[in-house]
Coordinates of C-alpha atoms in Angstrom, one line a residue:
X273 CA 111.7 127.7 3.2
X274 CA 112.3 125.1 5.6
X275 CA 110.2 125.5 9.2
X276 CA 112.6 125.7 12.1
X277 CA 110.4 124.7 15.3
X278 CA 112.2 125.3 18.9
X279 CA 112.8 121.6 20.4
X280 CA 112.8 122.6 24.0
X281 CA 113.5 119.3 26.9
X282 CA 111.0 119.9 29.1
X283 CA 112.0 123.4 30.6
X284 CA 115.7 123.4 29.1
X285 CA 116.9 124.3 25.9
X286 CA 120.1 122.8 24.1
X287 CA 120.1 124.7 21.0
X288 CA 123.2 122.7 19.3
X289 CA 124.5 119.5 19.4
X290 CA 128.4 120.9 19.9
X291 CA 126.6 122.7 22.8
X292 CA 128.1 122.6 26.3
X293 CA 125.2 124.5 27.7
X294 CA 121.7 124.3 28.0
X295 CA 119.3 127.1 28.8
X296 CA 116.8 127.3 31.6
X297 CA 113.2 127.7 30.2
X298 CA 111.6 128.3 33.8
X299 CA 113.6 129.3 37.2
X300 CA 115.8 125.6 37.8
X301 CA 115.9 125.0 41.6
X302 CA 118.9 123.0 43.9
X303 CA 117.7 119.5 42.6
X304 CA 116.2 119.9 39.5
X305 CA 116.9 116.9 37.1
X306 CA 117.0 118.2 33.7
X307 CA 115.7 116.2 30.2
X308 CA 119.2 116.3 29.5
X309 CA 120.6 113.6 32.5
X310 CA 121.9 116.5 34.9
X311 CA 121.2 117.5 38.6
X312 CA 121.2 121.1 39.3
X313 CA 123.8 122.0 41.3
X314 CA 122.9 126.2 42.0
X315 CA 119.7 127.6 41.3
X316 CA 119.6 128.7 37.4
X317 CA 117.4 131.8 36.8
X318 CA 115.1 131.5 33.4
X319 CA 116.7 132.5 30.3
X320 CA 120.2 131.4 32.1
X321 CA 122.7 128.8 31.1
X322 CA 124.0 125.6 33.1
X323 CA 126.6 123.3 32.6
X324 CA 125.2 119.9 30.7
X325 CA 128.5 118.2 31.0
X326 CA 131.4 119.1 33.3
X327 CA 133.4 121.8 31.7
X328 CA 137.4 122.6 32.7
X329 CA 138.7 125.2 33.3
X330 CA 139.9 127.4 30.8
X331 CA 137.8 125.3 28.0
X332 CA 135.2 127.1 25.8
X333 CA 132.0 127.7 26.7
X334 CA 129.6 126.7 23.6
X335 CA 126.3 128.3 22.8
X336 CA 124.7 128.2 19.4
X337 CA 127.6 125.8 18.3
X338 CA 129.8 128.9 19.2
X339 CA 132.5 130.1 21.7
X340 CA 130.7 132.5 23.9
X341 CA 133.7 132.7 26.3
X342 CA 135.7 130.2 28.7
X343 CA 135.5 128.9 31.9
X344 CA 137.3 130.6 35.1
X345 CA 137.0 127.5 36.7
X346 CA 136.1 124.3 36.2
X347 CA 132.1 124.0 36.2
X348 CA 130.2 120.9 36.8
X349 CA 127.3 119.6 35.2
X350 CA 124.3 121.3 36.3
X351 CA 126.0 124.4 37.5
X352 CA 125.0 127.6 36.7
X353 CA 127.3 129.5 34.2
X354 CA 127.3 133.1 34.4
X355 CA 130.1 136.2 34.4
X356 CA 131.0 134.8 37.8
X357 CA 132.5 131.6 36.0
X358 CA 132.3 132.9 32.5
X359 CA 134.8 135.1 30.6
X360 CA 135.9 136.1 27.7
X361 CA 138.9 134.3 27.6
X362 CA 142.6 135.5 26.6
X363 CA 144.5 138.2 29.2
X364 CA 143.6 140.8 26.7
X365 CA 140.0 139.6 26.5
X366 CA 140.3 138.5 23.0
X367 CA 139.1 136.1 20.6
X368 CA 140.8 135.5 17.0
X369 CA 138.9 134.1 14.3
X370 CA 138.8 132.8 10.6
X371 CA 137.1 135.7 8.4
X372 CA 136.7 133.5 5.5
X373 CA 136.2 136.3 3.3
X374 CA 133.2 136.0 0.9
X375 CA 133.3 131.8 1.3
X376 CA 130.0 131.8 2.1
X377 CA 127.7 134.3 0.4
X378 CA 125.0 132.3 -1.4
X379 CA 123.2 134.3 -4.2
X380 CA 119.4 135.5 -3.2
X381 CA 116.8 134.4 -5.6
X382 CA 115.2 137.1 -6.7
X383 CA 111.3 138.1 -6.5
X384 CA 110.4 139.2 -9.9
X385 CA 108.6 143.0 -9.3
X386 CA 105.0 141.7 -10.6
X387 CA 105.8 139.1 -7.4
X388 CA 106.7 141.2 -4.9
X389 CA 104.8 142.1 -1.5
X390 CA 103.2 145.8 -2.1
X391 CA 102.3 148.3 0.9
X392 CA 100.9 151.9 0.3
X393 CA 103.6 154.9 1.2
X394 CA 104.1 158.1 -0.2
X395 CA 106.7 158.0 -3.3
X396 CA 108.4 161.5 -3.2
X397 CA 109.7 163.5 -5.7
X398 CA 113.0 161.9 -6.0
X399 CA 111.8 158.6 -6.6
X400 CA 112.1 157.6 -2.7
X401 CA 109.5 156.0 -0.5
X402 CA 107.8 157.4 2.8
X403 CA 105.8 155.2 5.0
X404 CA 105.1 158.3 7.2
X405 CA 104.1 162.1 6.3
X406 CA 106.1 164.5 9.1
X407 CA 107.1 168.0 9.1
X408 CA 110.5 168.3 10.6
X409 CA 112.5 171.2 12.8
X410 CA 116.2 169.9 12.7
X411 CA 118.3 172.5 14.8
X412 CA 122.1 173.3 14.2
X413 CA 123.0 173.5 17.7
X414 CA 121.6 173.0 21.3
X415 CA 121.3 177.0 21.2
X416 CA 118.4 176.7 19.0
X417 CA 116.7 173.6 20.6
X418 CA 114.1 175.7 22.7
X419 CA 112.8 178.2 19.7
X420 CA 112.4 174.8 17.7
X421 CA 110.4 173.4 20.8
X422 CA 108.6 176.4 20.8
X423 CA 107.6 176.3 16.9
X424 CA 106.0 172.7 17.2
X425 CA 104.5 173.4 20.1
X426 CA 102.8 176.5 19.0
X427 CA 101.6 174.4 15.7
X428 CA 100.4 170.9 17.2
X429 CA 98.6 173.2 20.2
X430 CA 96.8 175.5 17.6
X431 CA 94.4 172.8 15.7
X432 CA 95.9 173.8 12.5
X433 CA 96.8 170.2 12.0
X434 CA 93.3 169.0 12.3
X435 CA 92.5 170.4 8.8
X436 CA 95.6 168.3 7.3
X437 CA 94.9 164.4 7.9
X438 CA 98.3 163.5 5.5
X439 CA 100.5 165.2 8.0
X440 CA 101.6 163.0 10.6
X441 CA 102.4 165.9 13.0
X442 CA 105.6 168.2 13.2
X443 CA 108.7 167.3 14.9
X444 CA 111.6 169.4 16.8
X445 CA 114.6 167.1 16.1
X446 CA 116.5 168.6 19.4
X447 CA 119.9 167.9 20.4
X448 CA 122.9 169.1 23.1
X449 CA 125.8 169.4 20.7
X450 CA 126.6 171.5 16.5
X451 CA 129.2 173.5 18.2
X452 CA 133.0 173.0 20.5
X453 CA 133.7 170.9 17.7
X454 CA 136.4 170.5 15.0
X455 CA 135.7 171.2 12.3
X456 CA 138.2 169.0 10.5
X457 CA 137.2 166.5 12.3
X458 CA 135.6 163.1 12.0
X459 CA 132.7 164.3 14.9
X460 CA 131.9 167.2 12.5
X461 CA 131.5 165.1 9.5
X462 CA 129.5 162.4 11.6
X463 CA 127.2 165.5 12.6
X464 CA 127.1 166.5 8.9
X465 CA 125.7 163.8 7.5
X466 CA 123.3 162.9 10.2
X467 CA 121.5 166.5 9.8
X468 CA 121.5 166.0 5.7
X469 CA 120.2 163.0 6.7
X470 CA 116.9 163.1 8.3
X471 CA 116.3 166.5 6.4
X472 CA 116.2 164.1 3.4
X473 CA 114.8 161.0 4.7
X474 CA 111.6 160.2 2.9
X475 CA 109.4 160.4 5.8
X476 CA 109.7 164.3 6.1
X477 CA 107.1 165.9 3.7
X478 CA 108.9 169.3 4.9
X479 CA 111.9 170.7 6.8
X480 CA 113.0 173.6 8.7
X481 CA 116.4 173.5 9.7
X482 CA 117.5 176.5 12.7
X483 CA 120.6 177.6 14.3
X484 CA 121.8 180.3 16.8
X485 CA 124.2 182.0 13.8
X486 CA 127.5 181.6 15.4
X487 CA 128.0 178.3 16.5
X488 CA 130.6 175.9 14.5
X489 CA 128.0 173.7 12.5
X490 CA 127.4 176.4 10.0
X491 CA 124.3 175.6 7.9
X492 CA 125.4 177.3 5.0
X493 CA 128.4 175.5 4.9
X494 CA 126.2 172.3 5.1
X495 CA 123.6 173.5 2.2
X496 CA 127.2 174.0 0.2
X497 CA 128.6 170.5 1.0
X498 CA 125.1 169.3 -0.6
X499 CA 124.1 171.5 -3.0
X500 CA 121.2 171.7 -1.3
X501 CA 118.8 175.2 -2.6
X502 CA 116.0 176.3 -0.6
X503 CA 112.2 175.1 -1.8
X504 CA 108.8 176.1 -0.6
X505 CA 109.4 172.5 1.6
X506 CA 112.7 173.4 3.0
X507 CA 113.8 176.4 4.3
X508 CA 116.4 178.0 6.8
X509 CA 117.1 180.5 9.6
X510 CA 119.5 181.5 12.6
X511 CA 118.2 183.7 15.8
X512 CA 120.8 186.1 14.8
X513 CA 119.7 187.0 11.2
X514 CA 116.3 187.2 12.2
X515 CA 116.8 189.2 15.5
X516 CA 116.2 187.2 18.4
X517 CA 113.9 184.2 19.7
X518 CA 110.5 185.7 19.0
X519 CA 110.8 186.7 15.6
X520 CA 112.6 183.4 15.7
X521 CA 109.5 181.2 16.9
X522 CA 106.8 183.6 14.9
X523 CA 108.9 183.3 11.2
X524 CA 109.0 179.4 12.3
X525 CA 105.3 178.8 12.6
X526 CA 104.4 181.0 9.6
X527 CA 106.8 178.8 7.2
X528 CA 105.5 175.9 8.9
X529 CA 102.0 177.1 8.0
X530 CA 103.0 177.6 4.4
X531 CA 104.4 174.4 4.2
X532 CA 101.3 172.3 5.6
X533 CA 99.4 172.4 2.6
X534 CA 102.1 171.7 0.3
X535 CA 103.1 168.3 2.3
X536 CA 99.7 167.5 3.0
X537 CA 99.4 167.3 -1.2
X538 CA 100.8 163.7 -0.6
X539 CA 98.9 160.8 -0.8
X540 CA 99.4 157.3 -0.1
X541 CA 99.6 154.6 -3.1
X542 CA 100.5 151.1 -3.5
X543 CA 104.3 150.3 -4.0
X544 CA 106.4 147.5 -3.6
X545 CA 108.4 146.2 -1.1
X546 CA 111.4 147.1 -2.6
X547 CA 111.0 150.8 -1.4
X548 CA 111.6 149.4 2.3
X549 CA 114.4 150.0 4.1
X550 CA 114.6 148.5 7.4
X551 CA 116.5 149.5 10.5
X552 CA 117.0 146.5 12.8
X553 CA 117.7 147.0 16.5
X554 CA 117.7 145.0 19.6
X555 CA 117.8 146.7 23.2
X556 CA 117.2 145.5 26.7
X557 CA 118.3 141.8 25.9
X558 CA 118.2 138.6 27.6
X559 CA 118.8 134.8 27.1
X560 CA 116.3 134.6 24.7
X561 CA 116.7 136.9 22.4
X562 CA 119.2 135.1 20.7
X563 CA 116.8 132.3 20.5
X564 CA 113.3 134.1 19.2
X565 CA 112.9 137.6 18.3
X566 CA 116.8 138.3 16.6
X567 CA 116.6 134.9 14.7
X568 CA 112.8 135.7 13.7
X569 CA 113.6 139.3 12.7
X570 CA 116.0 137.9 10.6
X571 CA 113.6 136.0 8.9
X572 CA 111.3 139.1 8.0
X573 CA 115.3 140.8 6.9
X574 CA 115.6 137.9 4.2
X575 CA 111.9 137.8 3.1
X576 CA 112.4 141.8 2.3
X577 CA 115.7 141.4 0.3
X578 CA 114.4 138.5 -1.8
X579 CA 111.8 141.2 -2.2
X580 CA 114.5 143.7 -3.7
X581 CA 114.0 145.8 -0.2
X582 CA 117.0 146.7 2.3
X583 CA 118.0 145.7 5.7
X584 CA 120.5 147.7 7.7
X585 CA 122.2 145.5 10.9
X586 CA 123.8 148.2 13.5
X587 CA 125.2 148.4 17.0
X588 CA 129.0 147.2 15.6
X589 CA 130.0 146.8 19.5
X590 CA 126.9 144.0 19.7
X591 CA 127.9 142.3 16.4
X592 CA 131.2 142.3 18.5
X593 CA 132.5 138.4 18.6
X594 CA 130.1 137.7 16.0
X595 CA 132.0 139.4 12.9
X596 CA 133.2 136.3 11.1
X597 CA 130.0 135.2 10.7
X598 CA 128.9 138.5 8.6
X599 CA 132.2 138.2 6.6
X600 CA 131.5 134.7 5.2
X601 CA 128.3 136.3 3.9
X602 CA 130.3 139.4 2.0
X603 CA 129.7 139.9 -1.3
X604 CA 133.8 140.6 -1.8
X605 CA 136.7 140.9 0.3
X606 CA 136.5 144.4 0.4
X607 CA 133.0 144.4 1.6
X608 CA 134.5 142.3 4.1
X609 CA 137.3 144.3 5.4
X610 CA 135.7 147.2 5.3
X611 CA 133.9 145.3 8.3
X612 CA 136.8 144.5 10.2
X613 CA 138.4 148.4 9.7
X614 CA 135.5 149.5 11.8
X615 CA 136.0 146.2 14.5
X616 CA 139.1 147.5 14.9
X617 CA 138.4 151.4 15.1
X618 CA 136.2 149.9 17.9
X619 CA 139.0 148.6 19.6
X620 CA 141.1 151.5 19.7
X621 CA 138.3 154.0 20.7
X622 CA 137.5 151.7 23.7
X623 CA 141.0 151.4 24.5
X624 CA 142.1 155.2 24.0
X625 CA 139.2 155.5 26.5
X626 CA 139.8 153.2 28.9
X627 CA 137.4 150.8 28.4
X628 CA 136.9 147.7 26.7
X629 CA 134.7 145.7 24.7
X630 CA 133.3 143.3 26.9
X631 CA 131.6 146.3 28.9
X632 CA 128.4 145.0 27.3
X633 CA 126.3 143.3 28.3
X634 CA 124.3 145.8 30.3
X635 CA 123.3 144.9 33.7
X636 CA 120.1 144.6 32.7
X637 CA 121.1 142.3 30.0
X638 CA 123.2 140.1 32.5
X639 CA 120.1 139.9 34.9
X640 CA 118.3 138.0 32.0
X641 CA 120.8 135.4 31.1
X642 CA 123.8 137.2 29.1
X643 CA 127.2 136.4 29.8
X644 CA 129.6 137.8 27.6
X645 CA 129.8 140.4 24.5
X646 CA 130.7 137.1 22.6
X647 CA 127.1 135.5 23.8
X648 CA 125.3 138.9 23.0
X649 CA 126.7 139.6 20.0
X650 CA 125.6 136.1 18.1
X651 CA 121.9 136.4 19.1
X652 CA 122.2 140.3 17.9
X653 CA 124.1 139.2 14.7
X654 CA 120.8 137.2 14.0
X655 CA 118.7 139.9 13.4
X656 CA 120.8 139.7 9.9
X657 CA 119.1 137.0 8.7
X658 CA 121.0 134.8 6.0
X659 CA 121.3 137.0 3.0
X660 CA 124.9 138.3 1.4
X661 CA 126.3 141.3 2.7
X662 CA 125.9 143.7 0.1
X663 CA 128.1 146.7 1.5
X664 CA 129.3 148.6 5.0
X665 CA 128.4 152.2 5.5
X666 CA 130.0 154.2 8.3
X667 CA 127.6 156.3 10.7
X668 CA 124.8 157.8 9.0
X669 CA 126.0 157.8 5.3
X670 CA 123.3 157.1 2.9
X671 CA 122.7 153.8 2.1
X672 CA 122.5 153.2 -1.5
X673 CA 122.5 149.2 -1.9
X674 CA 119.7 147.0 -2.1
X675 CA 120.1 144.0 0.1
X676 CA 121.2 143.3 3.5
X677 CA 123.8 145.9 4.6
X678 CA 125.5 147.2 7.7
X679 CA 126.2 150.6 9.3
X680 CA 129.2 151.3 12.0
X681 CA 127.0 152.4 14.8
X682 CA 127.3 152.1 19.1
X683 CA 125.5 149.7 20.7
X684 CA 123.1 152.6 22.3
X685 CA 119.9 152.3 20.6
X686 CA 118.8 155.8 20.3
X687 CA 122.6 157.0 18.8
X688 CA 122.2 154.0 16.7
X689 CA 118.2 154.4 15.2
X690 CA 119.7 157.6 14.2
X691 CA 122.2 156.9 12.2
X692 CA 120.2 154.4 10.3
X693 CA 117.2 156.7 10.3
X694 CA 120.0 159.4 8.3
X695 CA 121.1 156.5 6.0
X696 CA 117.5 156.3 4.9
X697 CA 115.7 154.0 6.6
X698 CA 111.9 154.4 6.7
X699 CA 110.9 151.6 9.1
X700 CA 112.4 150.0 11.9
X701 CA 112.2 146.4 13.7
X702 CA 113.2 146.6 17.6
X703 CA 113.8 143.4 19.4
X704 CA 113.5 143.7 23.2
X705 CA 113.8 140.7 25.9
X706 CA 113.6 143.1 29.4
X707 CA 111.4 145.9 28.0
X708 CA 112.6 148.8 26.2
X709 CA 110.5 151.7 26.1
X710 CA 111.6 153.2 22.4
X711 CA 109.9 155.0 19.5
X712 CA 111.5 156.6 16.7
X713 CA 109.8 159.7 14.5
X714 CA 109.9 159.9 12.0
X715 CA 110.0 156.4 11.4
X716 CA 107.9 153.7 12.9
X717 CA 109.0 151.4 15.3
X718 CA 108.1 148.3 15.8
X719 CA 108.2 146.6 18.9
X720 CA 109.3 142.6 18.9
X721 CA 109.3 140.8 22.8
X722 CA 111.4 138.2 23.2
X723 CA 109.7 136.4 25.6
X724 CA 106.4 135.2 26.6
X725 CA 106.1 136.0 30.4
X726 CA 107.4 140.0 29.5
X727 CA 104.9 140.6 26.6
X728 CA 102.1 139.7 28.9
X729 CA 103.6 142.6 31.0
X730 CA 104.0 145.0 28.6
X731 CA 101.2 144.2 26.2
X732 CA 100.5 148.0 25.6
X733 CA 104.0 148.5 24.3
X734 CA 105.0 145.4 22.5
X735 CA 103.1 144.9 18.6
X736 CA 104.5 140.9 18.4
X737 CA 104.7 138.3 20.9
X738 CA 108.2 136.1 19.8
X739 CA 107.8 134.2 22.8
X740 CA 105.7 131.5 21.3
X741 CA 108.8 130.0 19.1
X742 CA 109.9 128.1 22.3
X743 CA 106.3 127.3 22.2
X744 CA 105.9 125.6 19.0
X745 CA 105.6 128.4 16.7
X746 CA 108.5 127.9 13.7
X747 CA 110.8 131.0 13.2
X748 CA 109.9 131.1 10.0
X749 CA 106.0 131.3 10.5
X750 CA 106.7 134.5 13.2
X751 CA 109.1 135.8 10.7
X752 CA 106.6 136.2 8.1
X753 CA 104.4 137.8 10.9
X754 CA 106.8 140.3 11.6
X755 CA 106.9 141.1 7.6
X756 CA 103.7 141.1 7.3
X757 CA 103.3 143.7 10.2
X758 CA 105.8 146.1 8.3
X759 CA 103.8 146.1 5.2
X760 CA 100.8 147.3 7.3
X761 CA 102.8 149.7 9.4
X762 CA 104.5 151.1 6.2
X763 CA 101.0 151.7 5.0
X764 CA 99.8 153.5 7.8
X765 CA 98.7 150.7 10.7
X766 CA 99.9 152.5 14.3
X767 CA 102.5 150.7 16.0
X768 CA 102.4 150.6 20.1
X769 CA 105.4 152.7 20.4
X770 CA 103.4 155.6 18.2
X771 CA 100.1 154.9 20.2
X772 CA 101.9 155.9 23.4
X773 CA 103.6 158.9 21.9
X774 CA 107.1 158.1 21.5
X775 CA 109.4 159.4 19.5
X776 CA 109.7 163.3 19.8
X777 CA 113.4 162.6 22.1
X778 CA 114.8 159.6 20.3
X779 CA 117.1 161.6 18.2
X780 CA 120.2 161.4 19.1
X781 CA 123.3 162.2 16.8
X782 CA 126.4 160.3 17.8
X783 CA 129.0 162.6 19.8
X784 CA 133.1 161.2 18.9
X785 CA 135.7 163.2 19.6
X786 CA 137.0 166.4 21.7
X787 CA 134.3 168.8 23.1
X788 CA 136.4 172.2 22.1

């Protein structure tokens, strides 16, 4: 593997040759003459872009070798470019480009299994991996959100867990929709497959799963859809069968009391890295996570397939702009289409909305550097890494291909950790550039700062530092950091997000369609 070392000019960045742009490393004052012959004309924040050469108006904008939008106005060298000079381009805000279908998927060699990276997880019955041991209340409905609160709290408050080490602690999986819904609908079978889905991750040692009795998400219907049977590790209820919330709460804590012992029977041993499946996300981004944490990430994605394990790219709205660069890497055309159905459900849901694409960035993304959707989306699309793209899932549908895959998600982190969290994944890799506070139980989450100057901020929250690639770090030597960080947080190692106590409100199924 080839070490790619960050070349910054001083304290500007031109990170390709067809580049029109170069990024600001430090705040660029009125004045400023940059390593790459230009005055600053307009103050340039860090992590923000400027003008290297004069650009007309109307002309593309070039980051990463790639159109992240077109000039308003004509911009002079040294100018700061930003939304207020910036767009996305045609009247309807769009950007055609060549798919290339499959052109440029390059087969991954192959660790042999007697090669592979190991870490120590807990293989359940089904042949599945766990890199955490949690008891889990998933709820039906918002109705039966508070007795479910009311069951965890009455376990983790009592000490019971004290005499079972192996249990990671139990979890109320509590959310505000399961009924209003259609049942025909593609919001129902979104709903569906997210509750199957964490009660079967491979992080849950034990499940409960609750409802109010009438509501629309009926859980017999979903044990049928399944053919799920009840065990001494899963079991079910409604406040209306039992008679009300306290014999509700009471038969709650005495099943989860029966099943302590039974989950606690599982013990860690040494597996391969092919049992990982790993969520990648990125939230609160700026100009440089494009540059260190996504390509890094990515990195630590194609040192886990070429270990046999899975990586799962999200947030379709962020890989938005970015999409023929995942369709080159498509195993098949079909792989690759299936892609661009759900870019173009995307479209329509925005429109039949009102909205549009281009609403992201976030403000808080703009304030550190981000332009346009376009710009976003090919430092998200990095997180990837470089490895075929083995197959496209829709929201929460178990994954079942090794490799790097992809899963129709939004672009809101918590909706999206879910999804992947129901296709299976059992760790995750968050990338974050302003600071995002995020945990996600059952599955670890590990934190990944994009820069420096914000690590040193939030050192109780961040586990890696990428902020040292524009320091002379290489993106493959932090990549292999962050791999080697899963390997001890899939065996057990506490991330920052986990030490804090996150994670109990991060589930969050994705709403679509009409509240009845």
């Amino acid at each position: 593997m080839n070490e790619h070392v960050i070349q910054p000019q001083g304290k500007t960045l031109v990170l390709n040759a067809a580049d029109n742009i170069g990024v600001a490393l430090a705040n660029l004052d009125v004045g400023t003459e940059t390593a790459q012959g230009v005055s600053i004309v307009r103050r340039v924040p860090r992590g923000h872009k400027f003008a290297v050469r004069p650009i007309a108006a109307g002309e593309a904008v070039m980051k990463f070798g790639q159109i992240i939008g077109f000039a308003k106005e004509g911009i002079p060298a040294g100018d700061w470019v930003h939304e207020h000079n910036c767009g996305m381009g045609g009247a309807d805000g769009s950007l055609t480009h060549d798919y290339a279908f499959a052109e440029g998927a390059v087969p991954v060699e192959m660790l042999a299994p007697a090669q592979r990276a190991t870490f120590e997880g807990y293989r359940r019955a089904n042949g599945d991996v766990g890199t955490r041991n949690y008891v889990g209340i998933l709820t039906s409905v918002n109705c039966s959100a508070t007795v479910a609160k009311f069951m965890a709290e009455a376990i983790n408050k009592s000490g019971i867990l004290d005499d079972y080490p192996e249990i990671d602690g139990v979890i109320p999986f509590v959310h505000g929709t399961g009924c209003a819904m259609d049942l025909t609908g593609e919001g129902y079978q979104i709903f569906r497959r997210t509750q199957w889905g964490y009660t079967s991750n491979p992080n849950l040692g034990a499940a409960l799963l609750v409802g109010l009795g009438c509501e629309a998400f009926q859980i017999d219907k979903m044990k049928e859809a399944y053919n799920l049977k009840e065990t001494d590790t899963f079991q079910t209820m409604t406040i209306q069968e039992i008679g009300g919330t306290r014999k509700m709460i009471d038969w709650g804590v005495e099943k989860i009391k029966d099943m302590l012992p039974i989950a606690a029977k599982a013990r860690r041993e040494t597996v391969d890295a092919s049992h990982l499946t790993l969520a990648l996300q990125c939230g609160g981004s700026d100009g440089y996570s494009g540059i260190t944490a996504n390509p890094a990430l990515g990195v630590a994605a194609d040192i886990l397939v070429e270990n046999g394990g899975t990586a799962i790219l999200s947030e379709t709205p962020e890989i938005y702009g970015a999409e023929h660069l995942l369709t080159r890497r498509a195993v098949n055309r079909d792989v690759g289409e299936k892609l661009i159905e759900r870019i173009k459900w995307w479209e329509d849901y925005t429109g039949r909305n009102g909205g549009e694409m281009n609403n992201n960035p976030s403000p808080g993304n703009k304030l550190g550097g981000l332009t346009t959707i376009l710009e976003k989306s090919l430092g998200a699309a990095a997180k990837g890494g470089t490895t075929p793209l083995t197959a496209v899932y829709e929201y929460a549908e178990k994954v079942t291909e090794k490799g790097f895959v992809f899963m129709d998600t939004p672009g809101f982190d918590p909706v999206s950790a879910t999804g992947q969290v129901a296709g299976g994944a059992n760790i995750l890799a968050f990338t974050t550039g302003r600071g995002s506070a995020y945990g996600c139980k059952p599955v670890p989450s590990i934190k990944l700062a994009t820069n420096s100057d914000m690590y040193a901020r939030m050192t109780e929250d961040m586990d890696i530092n990428c902020g040292d690639i524009v320091e002379g770090v290489s993106i493959e030597a932090k990549g292999r950091e962050i791999f080697d960080l899963m390997l001890r947080v899939a065996s057990g190692e506490e991330t920052k997000s986990e030490a804090l106590g996150y994670g109990d409100n991060e589930f969050v199924p994705w709403q679509v369609g009409a509240v009845m």
